[in-house]
Amino acid sequence: MTDFSRTDLDKETITKAYARWAPVYDLVFGPVFERGRHAAIAAASRIGGRILEVGVGTGISLPEYDRCHRLCGVDISEPMLRKAQERVKEFGLTNVEGLWVMDAEHLSFPDASFDVVVAQYVVTTVPNPEATLDEFARVLKPGGEIVLVSRVGAEVGLRRTLEKWFAPAARKLGWRTEFSWERYARWAERTQDVRLVERRAMPPFGHFSLIRFAKGVESAVDRPRQPARAAG
Ligand SMILES: C[S@@+](CC[C@H](N)C(=O)[O-])C[C@H]1O[C@@H](n2cnc3c(N)ncnc32)[C@H](O)[C@@H]1O
Protein backbone atom coordinates (compact mmCIF):
# COMPACT_ATOMS: atom_id res chain seq x y z
CA MET A 1 0.00 0.00 0.00
CA THR A 2 1.22 3.50 -0.78
CA ASP A 3 2.32 5.62 2.16
CA PHE A 4 0.78 9.05 1.53
CA SER A 5 1.87 10.48 4.90
CA ARG A 6 5.50 10.69 3.74
CA THR A 7 6.13 13.88 1.77
CA ASP A 8 8.54 13.61 -1.13
CA LEU A 9 8.82 17.36 -1.85
CA ASP A 10 9.80 20.13 0.55
CA LYS A 11 9.05 23.84 0.48
CA GLU A 12 12.70 24.87 0.36
CA THR A 13 13.27 22.86 -2.83
CA ILE A 14 10.08 24.31 -4.34
CA THR A 15 10.87 27.96 -3.55
CA LYS A 16 14.43 27.55 -4.86
CA ALA A 17 13.15 25.87 -8.02
CA TYR A 18 10.55 28.56 -8.80
CA ALA A 19 13.00 31.38 -8.05
CA ARG A 20 15.05 29.89 -10.90
CA TRP A 21 12.00 29.41 -13.14
CA ALA A 22 10.56 32.92 -12.63
CA PRO A 23 12.53 34.77 -15.38
CA VAL A 24 11.79 32.15 -18.06
CA TYR A 25 8.56 30.53 -16.83
CA ASP A 26 6.18 32.16 -19.32
CA LEU A 27 8.45 31.33 -22.23
CA VAL A 28 8.83 27.67 -21.27
CA PHE A 29 5.38 26.88 -19.82
CA GLY A 30 3.22 29.53 -21.47
CA PRO A 31 2.18 27.76 -24.69
CA VAL A 32 2.48 24.17 -23.40
CA PHE A 33 -0.16 24.66 -20.66
CA GLU A 34 -2.32 27.13 -22.56
CA ARG A 35 -5.26 24.84 -23.33
CA GLY A 36 -5.46 23.60 -19.75
CA ARG A 37 -5.53 27.17 -18.48
CA HIS A 38 -8.28 28.14 -20.93
CA ALA A 39 -10.38 25.17 -19.80
CA ALA A 40 -9.90 26.03 -16.11
CA ILE A 41 -10.73 29.71 -16.64
CA ALA A 42 -13.86 28.79 -18.61
CA ALA A 43 -14.98 26.45 -15.81
CA ALA A 44 -14.26 29.05 -13.11
CA SER A 45 -16.03 31.78 -15.07
CA ARG A 46 -19.23 29.74 -15.29
CA ILE A 47 -19.47 30.10 -11.49
CA GLY A 48 -17.82 33.54 -11.34
CA GLY A 49 -17.85 35.95 -8.42
CA ARG A 50 -14.79 36.04 -6.14
CA ILE A 51 -12.10 33.70 -7.44
CA LEU A 52 -8.91 32.60 -5.67
CA GLU A 53 -6.00 31.41 -7.82
CA VAL A 54 -3.62 29.36 -5.72
CA GLY A 55 -0.09 29.03 -7.13
CA VAL A 56 -0.89 31.97 -9.39
CA GLY A 57 2.79 32.08 -10.38
CA THR A 58 3.62 34.82 -12.87
CA GLY A 59 -0.10 35.64 -13.16
CA ILE A 60 -0.14 34.29 -16.70
CA SER A 61 -3.87 33.53 -16.57
CA LEU A 62 -5.06 36.71 -14.81
CA PRO A 63 -5.69 38.80 -17.97
CA GLU A 64 -7.76 35.91 -19.40
CA TYR A 65 -10.59 36.26 -16.88
CA ASP A 66 -13.51 38.48 -17.66
CA ARG A 67 -13.11 41.73 -15.72
CA CYS A 68 -16.45 41.20 -13.96
CA HIS A 69 -14.85 38.55 -11.71
CA ARG A 70 -12.87 39.59 -8.63
CA LEU A 71 -9.52 37.83 -8.45
CA CYS A 72 -7.16 37.06 -5.58
CA GLY A 73 -3.84 35.30 -6.12
CA VAL A 74 -1.40 33.57 -3.78
CA ASP A 75 1.93 31.87 -4.35
CA ILE A 76 4.78 30.63 -2.17
CA SER A 77 7.40 32.08 -4.53
CA GLU A 78 8.09 35.79 -4.22
CA PRO A 79 9.99 36.03 -7.55
CA MET A 80 7.03 34.41 -9.39
CA LEU A 81 4.59 36.75 -7.65
CA ARG A 82 6.68 39.83 -8.56
CA LYS A 83 6.11 38.88 -12.22
CA ALA A 84 2.38 38.63 -11.51
CA GLN A 85 2.41 42.10 -9.96
CA GLU A 86 4.12 43.51 -13.07
CA ARG A 87 1.46 41.83 -15.21
CA VAL A 88 -1.40 43.32 -13.16
CA LYS A 89 0.12 46.79 -13.69
CA GLU A 90 0.86 46.23 -17.38
CA PHE A 91 -2.70 45.07 -18.17
CA GLY A 92 -4.40 47.47 -15.73
CA LEU A 93 -6.21 44.59 -14.03
CA THR A 94 -8.35 46.56 -11.61
CA ASN A 95 -10.39 43.40 -10.87
CA VAL A 96 -7.38 41.88 -9.05
CA GLU A 97 -8.04 42.45 -5.34
CA GLY A 98 -4.60 41.37 -4.22
CA LEU A 99 -1.61 39.07 -4.64
CA TRP A 100 -0.02 37.56 -1.55
CA VAL A 101 2.96 35.37 -0.70
CA MET A 102 1.15 32.52 1.01
CA ASP A 103 1.45 28.77 1.50
CA ALA A 104 -1.37 26.82 -0.13
CA GLU A 105 -1.44 24.50 2.88
CA HIS A 106 -2.11 27.37 5.29
CA LEU A 107 -4.31 29.93 3.57
CA SER A 108 -4.92 32.96 5.74
CA PHE A 109 -8.46 33.57 4.48
CA PRO A 110 -11.57 32.94 6.58
CA ASP A 111 -13.80 29.96 5.84
CA ALA A 112 -16.17 30.31 2.87
CA SER A 113 -14.39 33.34 1.35
CA PHE A 114 -14.50 32.39 -2.35
CA ASP A 115 -16.95 31.25 -5.01
CA VAL A 116 -14.20 29.38 -6.87
CA VAL A 117 -10.71 28.14 -5.96
CA VAL A 118 -8.53 27.57 -9.02
CA ALA A 119 -5.17 25.79 -8.95
CA GLN A 120 -3.48 25.17 -12.27
CA TYR A 121 -0.44 22.89 -12.30
CA VAL A 122 -0.04 23.32 -8.53
CA VAL A 123 -1.39 20.36 -6.55
CA THR A 124 1.47 18.04 -7.51
CA THR A 125 4.06 20.68 -6.56
CA VAL A 126 3.02 21.04 -2.91
CA PRO A 127 4.46 18.83 -0.15
CA ASN A 128 1.03 17.79 1.21
CA PRO A 129 -1.55 17.75 -1.59
CA GLU A 130 -4.38 16.41 0.60
CA ALA A 131 -3.85 19.12 3.27
CA THR A 132 -3.82 21.67 0.47
CA LEU A 133 -7.11 20.38 -0.95
CA ASP A 134 -8.57 20.56 2.59
CA GLU A 135 -7.65 24.26 2.65
CA PHE A 136 -9.27 24.81 -0.75
CA ALA A 137 -12.50 23.21 0.54
CA ARG A 138 -12.37 25.30 3.72
CA VAL A 139 -12.10 28.70 1.99
CA LEU A 140 -14.74 27.76 -0.59
CA LYS A 141 -18.36 28.86 -0.17
CA PRO A 142 -21.08 26.18 -0.30
CA GLY A 143 -22.24 25.97 -3.92
CA GLY A 144 -18.74 26.87 -5.12
CA GLU A 145 -16.17 24.82 -7.01
CA ILE A 146 -12.55 23.79 -6.80
CA VAL A 147 -11.15 23.83 -10.34
CA LEU A 148 -7.83 22.08 -10.85
CA VAL A 149 -5.64 21.42 -13.82
CA SER A 150 -3.28 18.81 -12.56
CA ARG A 151 -1.03 15.95 -13.49
CA VAL A 152 -2.47 12.49 -13.12
CA GLY A 153 0.23 9.85 -13.15
CA ALA A 154 -0.05 6.67 -15.22
CA GLU A 155 -1.11 3.52 -13.33
CA VAL A 156 0.67 1.05 -15.64
CA GLY A 157 2.76 0.76 -18.80
CA LEU A 158 5.69 2.61 -20.34
CA ARG A 159 4.57 6.05 -19.16
CA ARG A 160 4.49 4.78 -15.56
CA THR A 161 8.06 3.44 -15.94
CA LEU A 162 9.26 6.74 -17.44
CA GLU A 163 7.53 8.76 -14.70
CA LYS A 164 9.22 6.67 -12.00
CA TRP A 165 12.57 7.05 -13.71
CA PHE A 166 12.22 10.84 -14.12
CA ALA A 167 10.77 11.44 -10.61
CA PRO A 168 14.01 12.44 -8.76
CA ALA A 169 15.00 14.98 -11.45
CA ALA A 170 11.44 16.35 -11.61
CA ARG A 171 11.41 16.95 -7.84
CA LYS A 172 14.52 19.11 -8.18
CA LEU A 173 12.76 21.05 -10.94
CA GLY A 174 9.77 21.60 -8.64
CA TRP A 175 7.08 18.98 -9.28
CA ARG A 176 6.10 15.31 -9.01
CA THR A 177 5.71 13.10 -12.04
CA GLU A 178 4.05 10.27 -10.10
CA PHE A 179 0.64 11.17 -8.75
CA SER A 180 -2.16 8.68 -8.97
CA TRP A 181 -5.85 9.44 -9.56
CA GLU A 182 -6.48 7.38 -6.41
CA ARG A 183 -5.19 10.27 -4.29
CA TYR A 184 -7.77 12.73 -5.66
CA ALA A 185 -10.55 10.13 -5.48
CA ARG A 186 -9.73 9.16 -1.89
CA TRP A 187 -9.55 12.80 -0.83
CA ALA A 188 -13.02 13.47 -2.29
CA GLU A 189 -14.41 10.31 -0.67
CA ARG A 190 -13.28 11.26 2.82
CA THR A 191 -14.13 14.98 2.55
CA GLN A 192 -17.56 15.90 3.74
CA ASP A 193 -19.66 18.01 1.39
CA VAL A 194 -17.30 17.66 -1.58
CA ARG A 195 -18.00 15.67 -4.75
CA LEU A 196 -16.29 15.19 -8.08
CA VAL A 197 -18.22 16.79 -10.94
CA GLU A 198 -15.76 16.48 -13.82
CA ARG A 199 -12.51 14.87 -14.87
CA ARG A 200 -11.35 15.60 -18.42
CA ALA A 201 -7.98 14.81 -20.05
CA MET A 202 -5.88 17.81 -21.06
CA PRO A 203 -2.84 18.24 -23.27
CA PRO A 204 0.04 17.68 -23.55
CA PHE A 205 -0.70 14.01 -24.36
CA GLY A 206 -3.55 13.79 -21.84
CA HIS A 207 -1.01 13.64 -19.01
CA PHE A 208 -2.97 16.35 -17.18
CA SER A 209 -6.64 16.59 -16.24
CA LEU A 210 -9.17 19.28 -15.63
CA ILE A 211 -10.73 18.24 -12.32
CA ARG A 212 -13.75 19.95 -10.77
CA PHE A 213 -15.04 19.38 -7.25
CA ALA A 214 -18.26 21.00 -6.03
CA LYS A 215 -18.93 21.86 -2.41
CA GLY A 216 -22.21 21.32 -0.63
CA VAL A 217 -25.35 22.11 -2.51
CA GLU A 218 -25.35 21.46 -6.25
CA SER A 219 -23.34 24.12 -8.04
CA ALA A 220 -25.19 26.62 -10.20
CA VAL A 221 -23.60 25.02 -13.28
CA ASP A 222 -24.70 21.43 -12.55
CA ARG A 223 -28.14 22.26 -11.22
CA PRO A 224 -30.79 21.27 -13.77
CA ARG A 225 -32.77 24.26 -14.99
CA GLN A 226 -36.21 24.63 -13.42
CA PRO A 227 -39.00 24.93 -15.94
CA ALA A 228 -40.41 28.44 -15.95
CA ARG A 229 -43.47 28.68 -13.74
CA ALA A 230 -46.69 29.50 -15.52
CA ALA A 231 -48.00 32.95 -14.69
CA GLY A 232 -51.28 33.42 -12.89
C1 LIG B 1 3.92 24.87 -12.29
S1 LIG B 1 3.69 26.43 -11.56
C2 LIG B 1 2.05 26.89 -12.11
C3 LIG B 1 1.87 28.39 -12.20
C4 LIG B 1 0.54 28.85 -12.82
N1 LIG B 1 -0.58 28.39 -12.03
C5 LIG B 1 0.39 28.39 -14.25
O1 LIG B 1 -0.72 28.07 -14.67
O2 LIG B 1 1.37 28.41 -15.00
C6 LIG B 1 3.41 26.00 -9.86
C7 LIG B 1 3.25 27.22 -8.97
O3 LIG B 1 2.82 26.79 -7.68
C8 LIG B 1 3.55 27.51 -6.70
N2 LIG B 1 3.58 26.74 -5.44
C9 LIG B 1 4.25 25.59 -5.21
N3 LIG B 1 4.04 25.19 -3.95
C10 LIG B 1 3.22 26.10 -3.37
C11 LIG B 1 2.65 26.24 -2.08
N4 LIG B 1 2.89 25.35 -1.10
N5 LIG B 1 1.87 27.32 -1.83
C12 LIG B 1 1.61 28.23 -2.81
N6 LIG B 1 2.13 28.14 -4.06
C13 LIG B 1 2.92 27.09 -4.34
C14 LIG B 1 4.92 27.69 -7.33
O4 LIG B 1 5.66 28.71 -6.70
C15 LIG B 1 4.54 28.00 -8.78
O5 LIG B 1 4.34 29.37 -8.98
PDB file of C-alpha atoms in Angstrom, residues 73-210:
ATOM      1  CA  GLY A  73      -3.837  35.297  -6.116  1.00  0.00           C
ATOM      2  CA  VAL A  74      -1.401  33.567  -3.784  1.00  0.00           C
ATOM      3  CA  ASP A  75       1.931  31.868  -4.347  1.00  0.00           C
ATOM      4  CA  ILE A  76       4.776  30.628  -2.171  1.00  0.00           C
ATOM      5  CA  SER A  77       7.398  32.079  -4.527  1.00  0.00           C
ATOM      6  CA  GLU A  78       8.093  35.792  -4.218  1.00  0.00           C
ATOM      7  CA  PRO A  79       9.988  36.027  -7.550  1.00  0.00           C
ATOM      8  CA  MET A  80       7.034  34.414  -9.386  1.00  0.00           C
ATOM      9  CA  LEU A  81       4.593  36.752  -7.647  1.00  0.00           C
ATOM     10  CA  ARG A  82       6.676  39.828  -8.563  1.00  0.00           C
ATOM     11  CA  LYS A  83       6.115  38.881 -12.219  1.00  0.00           C
ATOM     12  CA  ALA A  84       2.381  38.627 -11.510  1.00  0.00           C
ATOM     13  CA  GLN A  85       2.407  42.101  -9.963  1.00  0.00           C
ATOM     14  CA  GLU A  86       4.119  43.507 -13.072  1.00  0.00           C
ATOM     15  CA  ARG A  87       1.457  41.834 -15.212  1.00  0.00           C
ATOM     16  CA  VAL A  88      -1.400  43.317 -13.161  1.00  0.00           C
ATOM     17  CA  LYS A  89       0.122  46.787 -13.692  1.00  0.00           C
ATOM     18  CA  GLU A  90       0.856  46.225 -17.378  1.00  0.00           C
ATOM     19  CA  PHE A  91      -2.703  45.069 -18.168  1.00  0.00           C
ATOM     20  CA  GLY A  92      -4.398  47.472 -15.728  1.00  0.00           C
ATOM     21  CA  LEU A  93      -6.208  44.590 -14.031  1.00  0.00           C
ATOM     22  CA  THR A  94      -8.350  46.555 -11.606  1.00  0.00           C
ATOM     23  CA  ASN A  95     -10.386  43.395 -10.870  1.00  0.00           C
ATOM     24  CA  VAL A  96      -7.380  41.876  -9.048  1.00  0.00           C
ATOM     25  CA  GLU A  97      -8.043  42.448  -5.338  1.00  0.00           C
ATOM     26  CA  GLY A  98      -4.602  41.369  -4.218  1.00  0.00           C
ATOM     27  CA  LEU A  99      -1.609  39.065  -4.635  1.00  0.00           C
ATOM     28  CA  TRP A 100      -0.019  37.564  -1.550  1.00  0.00           C
ATOM     29  CA  VAL A 101       2.957  35.371  -0.703  1.00  0.00           C
ATOM     30  CA  MET A 102       1.149  32.517   1.015  1.00  0.00           C
ATOM     31  CA  ASP A 103       1.454  28.773   1.497  1.00  0.00           C
ATOM     32  CA  ALA A 104      -1.375  26.822  -0.127  1.00  0.00           C
ATOM     33  CA  GLU A 105      -1.438  24.498   2.882  1.00  0.00           C
ATOM     34  CA  HIS A 106      -2.113  27.374   5.288  1.00  0.00           C
ATOM     35  CA  LEU A 107      -4.307  29.929   3.573  1.00  0.00           C
ATOM     36  CA  SER A 108      -4.920  32.963   5.736  1.00  0.00           C
ATOM     37  CA  PHE A 109      -8.460  33.574   4.482  1.00  0.00           C
ATOM     38  CA  PRO A 110     -11.567  32.944   6.576  1.00  0.00           C
ATOM     39  CA  ASP A 111     -13.801  29.962   5.842  1.00  0.00           C
ATOM     40  CA  ALA A 112     -16.170  30.307   2.867  1.00  0.00           C
ATOM     41  CA  SER A 113     -14.386  33.344   1.349  1.00  0.00           C
ATOM     42  CA  PHE A 114     -14.495  32.395  -2.347  1.00  0.00           C
ATOM     43  CA  ASP A 115     -16.950  31.245  -5.006  1.00  0.00           C
ATOM     44  CA  VAL A 116     -14.200  29.375  -6.871  1.00  0.00           C
ATOM     45  CA  VAL A 117     -10.712  28.143  -5.957  1.00  0.00           C
ATOM     46  CA  VAL A 118      -8.532  27.569  -9.022  1.00  0.00           C
ATOM     47  CA  ALA A 119      -5.167  25.788  -8.948  1.00  0.00           C
ATOM     48  CA  GLN A 120      -3.482  25.166 -12.271  1.00  0.00           C
ATOM     49  CA  TYR A 121      -0.438  22.887 -12.305  1.00  0.00           C
ATOM     50  CA  VAL A 122      -0.039  23.317  -8.529  1.00  0.00           C
ATOM     51  CA  VAL A 123      -1.389  20.355  -6.551  1.00  0.00           C
ATOM     52  CA  THR A 124       1.472  18.035  -7.510  1.00  0.00           C
ATOM     53  CA  THR A 125       4.061  20.682  -6.557  1.00  0.00           C
ATOM     54  CA  VAL A 126       3.018  21.043  -2.907  1.00  0.00           C
ATOM     55  CA  PRO A 127       4.460  18.829  -0.148  1.00  0.00           C
ATOM     56  CA  ASN A 128       1.026  17.795   1.209  1.00  0.00           C
ATOM     57  CA  PRO A 129      -1.549  17.751  -1.588  1.00  0.00           C
ATOM     58  CA  GLU A 130      -4.384  16.405   0.596  1.00  0.00           C
ATOM     59  CA  ALA A 131      -3.851  19.119   3.266  1.00  0.00           C
ATOM     60  CA  THR A 132      -3.822  21.674   0.468  1.00  0.00           C
ATOM     61  CA  LEU A 133      -7.109  20.376  -0.947  1.00  0.00           C
ATOM     62  CA  ASP A 134      -8.567  20.559   2.589  1.00  0.00           C
ATOM     63  CA  GLU A 135      -7.655  24.261   2.651  1.00  0.00           C
ATOM     64  CA  PHE A 136      -9.274  24.805  -0.755  1.00  0.00           C
ATOM     65  CA  ALA A 137     -12.497  23.209   0.536  1.00  0.00           C
ATOM     66  CA  ARG A 138     -12.373  25.299   3.724  1.00  0.00           C
ATOM     67  CA  VAL A 139     -12.098  28.696   1.994  1.00  0.00           C
ATOM     68  CA  LEU A 140     -14.735  27.756  -0.595  1.00  0.00           C
ATOM     69  CA  LYS A 141     -18.356  28.860  -0.175  1.00  0.00           C
ATOM     70  CA  PRO A 142     -21.083  26.183  -0.300  1.00  0.00           C
ATOM     71  CA  GLY A 143     -22.237  25.972  -3.918  1.00  0.00           C
ATOM     72  CA  GLY A 144     -18.744  26.869  -5.123  1.00  0.00           C
ATOM     73  CA  GLU A 145     -16.173  24.821  -7.010  1.00  0.00           C
ATOM     74  CA  ILE A 146     -12.554  23.791  -6.799  1.00  0.00           C
ATOM     75  CA  VAL A 147     -11.148  23.834 -10.340  1.00  0.00           C
ATOM     76  CA  LEU A 148      -7.826  22.081 -10.853  1.00  0.00           C
ATOM     77  CA  VAL A 149      -5.639  21.420 -13.818  1.00  0.00           C
ATOM     78  CA  SER A 150      -3.281  18.812 -12.565  1.00  0.00           C
ATOM     79  CA  ARG A 151      -1.032  15.955 -13.488  1.00  0.00           C
ATOM     80  CA  VAL A 152      -2.470  12.488 -13.115  1.00  0.00           C
ATOM     81  CA  GLY A 153       0.233   9.850 -13.146  1.00  0.00           C
ATOM     82  CA  ALA A 154      -0.052   6.665 -15.221  1.00  0.00           C
ATOM     83  CA  GLU A 155      -1.106   3.521 -13.331  1.00  0.00           C
ATOM     84  CA  VAL A 156       0.675   1.047 -15.639  1.00  0.00           C
ATOM     85  CA  GLY A 157       2.760   0.755 -18.796  1.00  0.00           C
ATOM     86  CA  LEU A 158       5.693   2.613 -20.335  1.00  0.00           C
ATOM     87  CA  ARG A 159       4.569   6.046 -19.164  1.00  0.00           C
ATOM     88  CA  ARG A 160       4.489   4.779 -15.555  1.00  0.00           C
ATOM     89  CA  THR A 161       8.059   3.441 -15.937  1.00  0.00           C
ATOM     90  CA  LEU A 162       9.257   6.739 -17.440  1.00  0.00           C
ATOM     91  CA  GLU A 163       7.532   8.761 -14.704  1.00  0.00           C
ATOM     92  CA  LYS A 164       9.220   6.673 -12.000  1.00  0.00           C
ATOM     93  CA  TRP A 165      12.569   7.055 -13.707  1.00  0.00           C
ATOM     94  CA  PHE A 166      12.222  10.842 -14.122  1.00  0.00           C
ATOM     95  CA  ALA A 167      10.768  11.438 -10.614  1.00  0.00           C
ATOM     96  CA  PRO A 168      14.011  12.439  -8.765  1.00  0.00           C
ATOM     97  CA  ALA A 169      14.996  14.978 -11.454  1.00  0.00           C
ATOM     98  CA  ALA A 170      11.436  16.348 -11.608  1.00  0.00           C
ATOM     99  CA  ARG A 171      11.408  16.949  -7.836  1.00  0.00           C
ATOM    100  CA  LYS A 172      14.519  19.112  -8.175  1.00  0.00           C
ATOM    101  CA  LEU A 173      12.758  21.051 -10.943  1.00  0.00           C
ATOM    102  CA  GLY A 174       9.766  21.605  -8.639  1.00  0.00           C
ATOM    103  CA  TRP A 175       7.075  18.983  -9.278  1.00  0.00           C
ATOM    104  CA  ARG A 176       6.102  15.315  -9.013  1.00  0.00           C
ATOM    105  CA  THR A 177       5.709  13.096 -12.044  1.00  0.00           C
ATOM    106  CA  GLU A 178       4.054  10.268 -10.095  1.00  0.00           C
ATOM    107  CA  PHE A 179       0.640  11.174  -8.750  1.00  0.00           C
ATOM    108  CA  SER A 180      -2.162   8.676  -8.971  1.00  0.00           C
ATOM    109  CA  TRP A 181      -5.846   9.437  -9.565  1.00  0.00           C
ATOM    110  CA  GLU A 182      -6.482   7.378  -6.414  1.00  0.00           C
ATOM    111  CA  ARG A 183      -5.189  10.274  -4.290  1.00  0.00           C
ATOM    112  CA  TYR A 184      -7.774  12.730  -5.664  1.00  0.00           C
ATOM    113  CA  ALA A 185     -10.551  10.135  -5.477  1.00  0.00           C
ATOM    114  CA  ARG A 186      -9.733   9.157  -1.885  1.00  0.00           C
ATOM    115  CA  TRP A 187      -9.552  12.796  -0.832  1.00  0.00           C
ATOM    116  CA  ALA A 188     -13.024  13.470  -2.293  1.00  0.00           C
ATOM    117  CA  GLU A 189     -14.410  10.314  -0.673  1.00  0.00           C
ATOM    118  CA  ARG A 190     -13.278  11.258   2.817  1.00  0.00           C
ATOM    119  CA  THR A 191     -14.127  14.977   2.547  1.00  0.00           C
ATOM    120  CA  GLN A 192     -17.558  15.904   3.743  1.00  0.00           C
ATOM    121  CA  ASP A 193     -19.665  18.014   1.395  1.00  0.00           C
ATOM    122  CA  VAL A 194     -17.298  17.661  -1.583  1.00  0.00           C
ATOM    123  CA  ARG A 195     -18.000  15.674  -4.746  1.00  0.00           C
ATOM    124  CA  LEU A 196     -16.290  15.189  -8.079  1.00  0.00           C
ATOM    125  CA  VAL A 197     -18.220  16.794 -10.937  1.00  0.00           C
ATOM    126  CA  GLU A 198     -15.760  16.478 -13.824  1.00  0.00           C
ATOM    127  CA  ARG A 199     -12.512  14.872 -14.872  1.00  0.00           C
ATOM    128  CA  ARG A 200     -11.346  15.596 -18.421  1.00  0.00           C
ATOM    129  CA  ALA A 201      -7.977  14.807 -20.050  1.00  0.00           C
ATOM    130  CA  MET A 202      -5.884  17.812 -21.059  1.00  0.00           C
ATOM    131  CA  PRO A 203      -2.841  18.240 -23.272  1.00  0.00           C
ATOM    132  CA  PRO A 204       0.035  17.681 -23.549  1.00  0.00           C
ATOM    133  CA  PHE A 205      -0.703  14.010 -24.356  1.00  0.00           C
ATOM    134  CA  GLY A 206      -3.548  13.795 -21.844  1.00  0.00           C
ATOM    135  CA  HIS A 207      -1.006  13.639 -19.008  1.00  0.00           C
ATOM    136  CA  PHE A 208      -2.974  16.350 -17.179  1.00  0.00           C
ATOM    137  CA  SER A 209      -6.639  16.587 -16.245  1.00  0.00           C
ATOM    138  CA  LEU A 210      -9.171  19.279 -15.628  1.00  0.00           C
TER     139      LEU A 210
END
